[in-house]
Amino acid sequence: MRTLIANFKMNKTPSQTKDYLISLLSRFESGKVDLTLCLPYTSLAIANLLCQGRDIRLGAQNLSDEEEGKNTGEISSAMLKDSGVDFVLIGHSERRKKFKEDFRAINRKIKLALKNGLGVILCIGESLAERNTLKTYETLKDQIELALKGLYENELERIVIAYEPIWAIGTGKTPTKNEIEKSVAEIRRVVGDDFSQNASQTVKVVYGGSIDSKNIRQFLSIKNLDGFLVGGACLDPNEFLKIISLI
Ligand code: PEP
């Protein structure tokens, strides 16, 4: 079954999320996709209520890199777990760029998420400058090694690596099918070198960046790709259901 992750970013109030979910859930069929909805913190309670008993996992979009205490405005992994969250997005490029999150902080966040029983969606990907100077694979290797430093091999079973080229996010541009396939192979090669061949095959890898119902077909046959992470196109339940029906 393919993995599909929705990133709502900073969109929808709790009431809007409620309307969205009523519309989505009335037409969502279990067993077709492995679906995780990454919502704003404020929408998690209503989503937890509405998604009870449905085949949908809830995700958050960030967490603190500290365990608890004097961190006003932050949310801990234990708080997320206790709110019914199963997964957390870590290291999204918008956080790396706007909030200066680096891969050392990302590594701490991953360890705290795993410690508290959350699954991790780790976002990696090159900038346009790195792509233009042929540094894509070098960038991916560095990011994976810093993010996963000190993890045990069996912990990779709870990690999804989202390959999200920064220049493709929200721009309507995507790499070619061939380019994504090569980056996915490179990601698995690095995991294989750093952990094991088994881990390189079992870790989930998805692609994210300007996916919608019009362009997804061309990416469905990419080798060793487990699924997709969708941002803008998940916000309309009709468009998102169309994507679900295609994958
Ligand atoms: C994202 O925010 O991770 C993303 C993939 O966004 P979009 O689909 O809008 O490019």
CSV table of C-alpha atoms and ligand atoms in Angstrom, one decimal:
chain,number,residue,atom,x,y,z
A,1,MET,CA,0.0,0.0,0.0
A,2,ARG,CA,1.3,3.5,-0.9
A,3,THR,CA,2.1,6.0,1.8
A,4,LEU,CA,0.4,9.4,1.4
A,5,ILE,CA,1.2,12.3,3.7
A,6,ALA,CA,-0.7,15.6,3.7
A,7,ASN,CA,0.9,18.7,5.1
A,8,PHE,CA,-1.6,21.4,5.8
A,9,LYS,CA,1.1,23.9,6.7
A,10,MET,CA,-0.4,27.0,8.5
A,11,ASN,CA,-3.8,26.5,7.0
A,12,LYS,CA,-7.3,25.9,8.4
A,13,THR,CA,-8.8,26.8,11.7
A,14,PRO,CA,-10.2,24.0,13.9
A,15,SER,CA,-13.7,24.7,12.4
A,16,GLN,CA,-12.4,24.7,8.9
A,17,THR,CA,-10.6,21.4,9.6
A,18,LYS,CA,-13.8,20.0,11.0
A,19,ASP,CA,-15.7,20.9,7.7
A,20,TYR,CA,-12.8,19.5,5.7
A,21,LEU,CA,-12.7,16.2,7.5
A,22,ILE,CA,-16.5,15.7,7.4
A,23,SER,CA,-16.2,16.1,3.6
A,24,LEU,CA,-13.1,13.9,3.3
A,25,LEU,CA,-14.2,11.1,5.6
A,26,SER,CA,-17.6,10.8,3.9
A,27,ARG,CA,-15.8,9.6,0.8
A,28,PHE,CA,-12.5,8.1,2.1
A,29,GLU,CA,-12.2,4.3,1.7
A,30,SER,CA,-10.0,2.4,4.2
A,31,GLY,CA,-7.3,0.1,2.9
A,32,LYS,CA,-6.4,2.0,-0.3
A,33,VAL,CA,-3.6,4.2,1.1
A,34,ASP,CA,-1.6,4.6,4.2
A,35,LEU,CA,-2.7,8.1,5.0
A,36,THR,CA,-1.3,10.6,7.5
A,37,LEU,CA,-2.6,14.1,7.9
A,38,CYS,CA,-0.1,16.6,9.3
A,39,LEU,CA,-2.2,19.3,10.8
A,40,PRO,CA,-1.6,22.6,12.8
A,41,TYR,CA,-1.5,21.9,16.5
A,42,THR,CA,-4.8,23.6,17.0
A,43,SER,CA,-6.6,21.2,14.7
A,44,LEU,CA,-5.4,18.0,16.3
A,45,ALA,CA,-8.1,17.7,19.0
A,46,ILE,CA,-11.0,17.9,16.5
A,47,ALA,CA,-9.2,15.7,14.0
A,48,ASN,CA,-8.5,13.1,16.8
A,49,LEU,CA,-12.2,13.1,17.6
A,50,LEU,CA,-13.4,12.8,14.0
A,51,CYS,CA,-10.9,10.3,12.9
A,52,GLN,CA,-11.5,7.8,15.7
A,53,GLY,CA,-11.9,4.3,14.3
A,54,ARG,CA,-10.9,5.5,10.8
A,55,ASP,CA,-7.8,4.3,9.0
A,56,ILE,CA,-6.0,7.6,9.2
A,57,ARG,CA,-3.0,8.7,11.2
A,58,LEU,CA,-2.5,12.1,12.6
A,59,GLY,CA,0.7,14.0,12.3
A,60,ALA,CA,2.1,17.3,13.7
A,61,GLN,CA,4.3,19.6,11.7
A,62,ASN,CA,7.0,20.2,14.3
A,63,LEU,CA,8.1,19.6,17.9
A,64,SER,CA,10.5,21.1,20.4
A,65,ASP,CA,14.1,19.8,20.5
A,66,GLU,CA,13.9,19.8,24.3
A,67,GLU,CA,12.0,17.4,26.5
A,68,GLU,CA,10.0,19.8,28.7
A,69,GLY,CA,10.1,22.9,30.9
A,70,LYS,CA,11.2,26.4,30.2
A,71,ASN,CA,10.4,26.6,26.5
A,72,THR,CA,7.5,29.0,26.2
A,73,GLY,CA,5.5,28.4,23.0
A,74,GLU,CA,7.0,25.1,22.3
A,75,ILE,CA,5.3,21.7,22.1
A,76,SER,CA,7.0,18.5,23.3
A,77,SER,CA,7.0,15.0,21.8
A,78,ALA,CA,5.2,13.7,24.9
A,79,MET,CA,2.4,16.3,24.5
A,80,LEU,CA,2.0,15.2,20.9
A,81,LYS,CA,1.8,11.6,21.7
A,82,ASP,CA,-0.8,12.2,24.4
A,83,SER,CA,-2.9,14.2,21.9
A,84,GLY,CA,-3.3,11.2,19.7
A,85,VAL,CA,-0.5,12.1,17.2
A,86,ASP,CA,1.2,9.2,15.5
A,87,PHE,CA,3.8,11.0,13.3
A,88,VAL,CA,5.6,14.3,13.3
A,89,LEU,CA,7.2,16.1,10.3
A,90,ILE,CA,10.7,17.1,11.2
A,91,GLY,CA,13.0,19.4,9.3
A,92,HIS,CA,10.6,20.7,6.7
A,93,SER,CA,12.4,23.2,4.5
A,94,GLU,CA,10.2,26.0,5.6
A,95,ARG,CA,11.4,25.5,9.1
A,96,ARG,CA,15.0,25.1,8.0
A,97,LYS,CA,14.8,28.4,6.1
A,98,LYS,CA,12.5,30.7,8.1
A,99,PHE,CA,13.3,29.4,11.6
A,100,LYS,CA,16.9,28.5,11.0
A,101,GLU,CA,16.5,24.9,12.1
A,102,ASP,CA,19.7,23.0,11.5
A,103,PHE,CA,20.4,19.3,11.2
A,104,ARG,CA,21.8,19.1,14.8
A,105,ALA,CA,18.4,20.3,16.1
A,106,ILE,CA,16.7,18.0,13.7
A,107,ASN,CA,18.7,15.1,15.0
A,108,ARG,CA,17.7,16.0,18.6
A,109,LYS,CA,14.0,16.2,17.6
A,110,ILE,CA,14.1,12.9,15.9
A,111,LYS,CA,15.5,11.2,19.0
A,112,LEU,CA,12.9,12.8,21.2
A,113,ALA,CA,10.1,11.8,18.9
A,114,LEU,CA,11.3,8.2,18.7
A,115,LYS,CA,11.8,8.1,22.5
A,116,ASN,CA,8.2,9.1,23.0
A,117,GLY,CA,6.8,6.6,20.5
A,118,LEU,CA,6.1,8.9,17.6
A,119,GLY,CA,6.9,8.0,14.0
A,120,VAL,CA,9.1,10.6,12.1
A,121,ILE,CA,8.7,12.1,8.7
A,122,LEU,CA,12.1,13.5,8.0
A,123,CYS,CA,12.2,16.1,5.2
A,124,ILE,CA,15.4,16.5,3.2
A,125,GLY,CA,16.2,18.0,-0.1
A,126,GLU,CA,18.5,20.3,-2.1
A,127,SER,CA,18.2,24.0,-2.8
A,128,LEU,CA,18.2,25.3,-6.3
A,129,ALA,CA,21.8,26.6,-5.9
A,130,GLU,CA,22.8,23.1,-4.8
A,131,ARG,CA,21.0,21.5,-7.7
A,132,ASN,CA,22.5,24.0,-10.2
A,133,THR,CA,26.0,23.2,-8.9
A,134,LEU,CA,25.4,19.5,-9.1
A,135,LYS,CA,25.5,19.1,-5.3
A,136,THR,CA,22.2,17.3,-4.9
A,137,TYR,CA,23.6,13.9,-3.9
A,138,GLU,CA,26.2,15.4,-1.6
A,139,THR,CA,23.5,17.5,0.1
A,140,LEU,CA,21.2,14.5,0.6
A,141,LYS,CA,24.1,12.5,2.0
A,142,ASP,CA,25.1,15.2,4.5
A,143,GLN,CA,21.5,15.8,5.6
A,144,ILE,CA,20.8,12.1,6.1
A,145,GLU,CA,24.0,11.6,8.1
A,146,LEU,CA,23.5,14.5,10.4
A,147,ALA,CA,19.8,13.8,10.9
A,148,LEU,CA,20.1,10.1,11.6
A,149,LYS,CA,23.4,10.3,13.6
A,150,GLY,CA,23.4,8.0,16.6
A,151,LEU,CA,20.1,6.2,15.7
A,152,TYR,CA,19.8,2.4,16.0
A,153,GLU,CA,19.1,0.4,12.8
A,154,ASN,CA,15.8,-0.8,14.1
A,155,GLU,CA,14.6,2.8,14.7
A,156,LEU,CA,14.6,3.3,10.9
A,157,GLU,CA,11.5,1.3,10.7
A,158,ARG,CA,9.7,4.3,12.3
A,159,ILE,CA,11.1,6.8,9.9
A,160,VAL,CA,9.8,8.0,6.6
A,161,ILE,CA,12.3,10.0,4.6
A,162,ALA,CA,10.6,12.7,2.5
A,163,TYR,CA,12.7,13.8,-0.5
A,164,GLU,CA,11.6,17.4,-1.0
A,165,PRO,CA,13.7,19.5,-3.3
A,166,ILE,CA,13.3,23.0,-1.9
A,167,TRP,CA,12.9,24.5,-5.3
A,168,ALA,CA,9.9,22.2,-6.0
A,169,ILE,CA,7.9,23.1,-2.9
A,170,GLY,CA,4.9,25.2,-3.7
A,171,THR,CA,6.4,26.3,-7.0
A,172,GLY,CA,4.5,24.1,-9.5
A,173,LYS,CA,7.9,22.8,-10.6
A,174,THR,CA,9.0,19.2,-10.1
A,175,PRO,CA,12.1,17.1,-11.0
A,176,THR,CA,11.7,14.6,-13.8
A,177,LYS,CA,10.7,11.0,-12.9
A,178,ASN,CA,14.3,10.0,-13.7
A,179,GLU,CA,15.8,12.6,-11.3
A,180,ILE,CA,13.5,11.5,-8.5
A,181,GLU,CA,14.3,7.9,-9.1
A,182,LYS,CA,18.1,8.6,-8.9
A,183,SER,CA,17.7,10.7,-5.7
A,184,VAL,CA,15.6,7.9,-4.1
A,185,ALA,CA,18.3,5.4,-5.0
A,186,GLU,CA,21.0,7.7,-3.5
A,187,ILE,CA,19.0,8.1,-0.3
A,188,ARG,CA,18.7,4.3,0.0
A,189,ARG,CA,22.4,3.9,-0.8
A,190,VAL,CA,23.4,6.3,2.0
A,191,VAL,CA,21.1,4.5,4.5
A,192,GLY,CA,22.6,1.2,3.3
A,193,ASP,CA,26.2,2.4,3.8
A,194,ASP,CA,25.5,3.9,7.2
A,195,PHE,CA,23.1,1.3,8.7
A,196,SER,CA,22.6,-1.9,6.6
A,197,GLN,CA,21.3,-3.2,3.3
A,198,ASN,CA,18.2,-4.3,5.1
A,199,ALA,CA,17.6,-0.8,6.5
A,200,SER,CA,18.1,0.7,3.1
A,201,GLN,CA,15.2,-1.4,1.8
A,202,THR,CA,12.9,-1.1,4.7
A,203,VAL,CA,13.1,2.6,5.4
A,204,LYS,CA,10.2,4.4,3.7
A,205,VAL,CA,11.0,7.0,1.1
A,206,VAL,CA,8.4,9.4,-0.3
A,207,TYR,CA,8.6,12.3,-2.7
A,208,GLY,CA,7.1,15.8,-2.0
A,209,GLY,CA,7.1,19.0,-4.1
A,210,SER,CA,4.2,20.4,-6.2
A,211,ILE,CA,2.3,17.1,-6.5
A,212,ASP,CA,-1.3,17.3,-7.6
A,213,SER,CA,-3.9,15.2,-9.4
A,214,LYS,CA,-2.7,16.4,-12.8
A,215,ASN,CA,1.0,15.4,-12.5
A,216,ILE,CA,1.0,12.5,-10.1
A,217,ARG,CA,0.4,9.8,-12.8
A,218,GLN,CA,3.9,10.3,-14.3
A,219,PHE,CA,5.5,9.6,-10.9
A,220,LEU,CA,3.6,6.4,-10.0
A,221,SER,CA,6.1,4.0,-11.6
A,222,ILE,CA,9.2,5.4,-9.8
A,223,LYS,CA,11.2,2.5,-8.5
A,224,ASN,CA,11.5,2.0,-4.7
A,225,LEU,CA,9.4,5.0,-4.0
A,226,ASP,CA,6.8,4.3,-1.2
A,227,GLY,CA,4.5,7.3,-1.8
A,228,PHE,CA,4.1,11.1,-1.7
A,229,LEU,CA,3.9,14.1,0.5
A,230,VAL,CA,1.4,16.6,-0.6
A,231,GLY,CA,1.2,20.3,0.5
A,232,GLY,CA,-1.0,22.8,-1.3
A,233,ALA,CA,-3.1,20.2,-3.2
A,234,CYS,CA,-4.3,18.5,0.0
A,235,LEU,CA,-6.2,21.5,1.2
A,236,ASP,CA,-9.2,21.0,-1.1
A,237,PRO,CA,-10.9,17.7,-0.1
A,238,ASN,CA,-12.1,17.1,-3.7
A,239,GLU,CA,-8.6,17.5,-5.1
A,240,PHE,CA,-7.1,15.4,-2.3
A,241,LEU,CA,-9.6,12.6,-2.9
A,242,LYS,CA,-8.7,12.6,-6.6
A,243,ILE,CA,-5.1,12.1,-5.7
A,244,ILE,CA,-6.0,9.3,-3.3
A,245,SER,CA,-8.0,7.6,-6.1
A,246,LEU,CA,-5.0,7.8,-8.5
A,247,ILE,CA,-2.4,6.3,-6.3
B,1,PEP,C1,5.3,20.5,1.4
B,1,PEP,O1,5.0,21.5,2.0
B,1,PEP,O2,6.0,19.6,2.0
B,1,PEP,C2,4.9,20.3,0.0
B,1,PEP,C3,5.3,19.3,-0.6
B,1,PEP,O3,4.2,21.4,-0.5
B,1,PEP,P1,3.6,21.5,-2.0
B,1,PEP,O4,2.9,20.1,-2.3
B,1,PEP,O5,2.6,22.6,-2.0
B,1,PEP,O6,4.8,21.7,-2.9
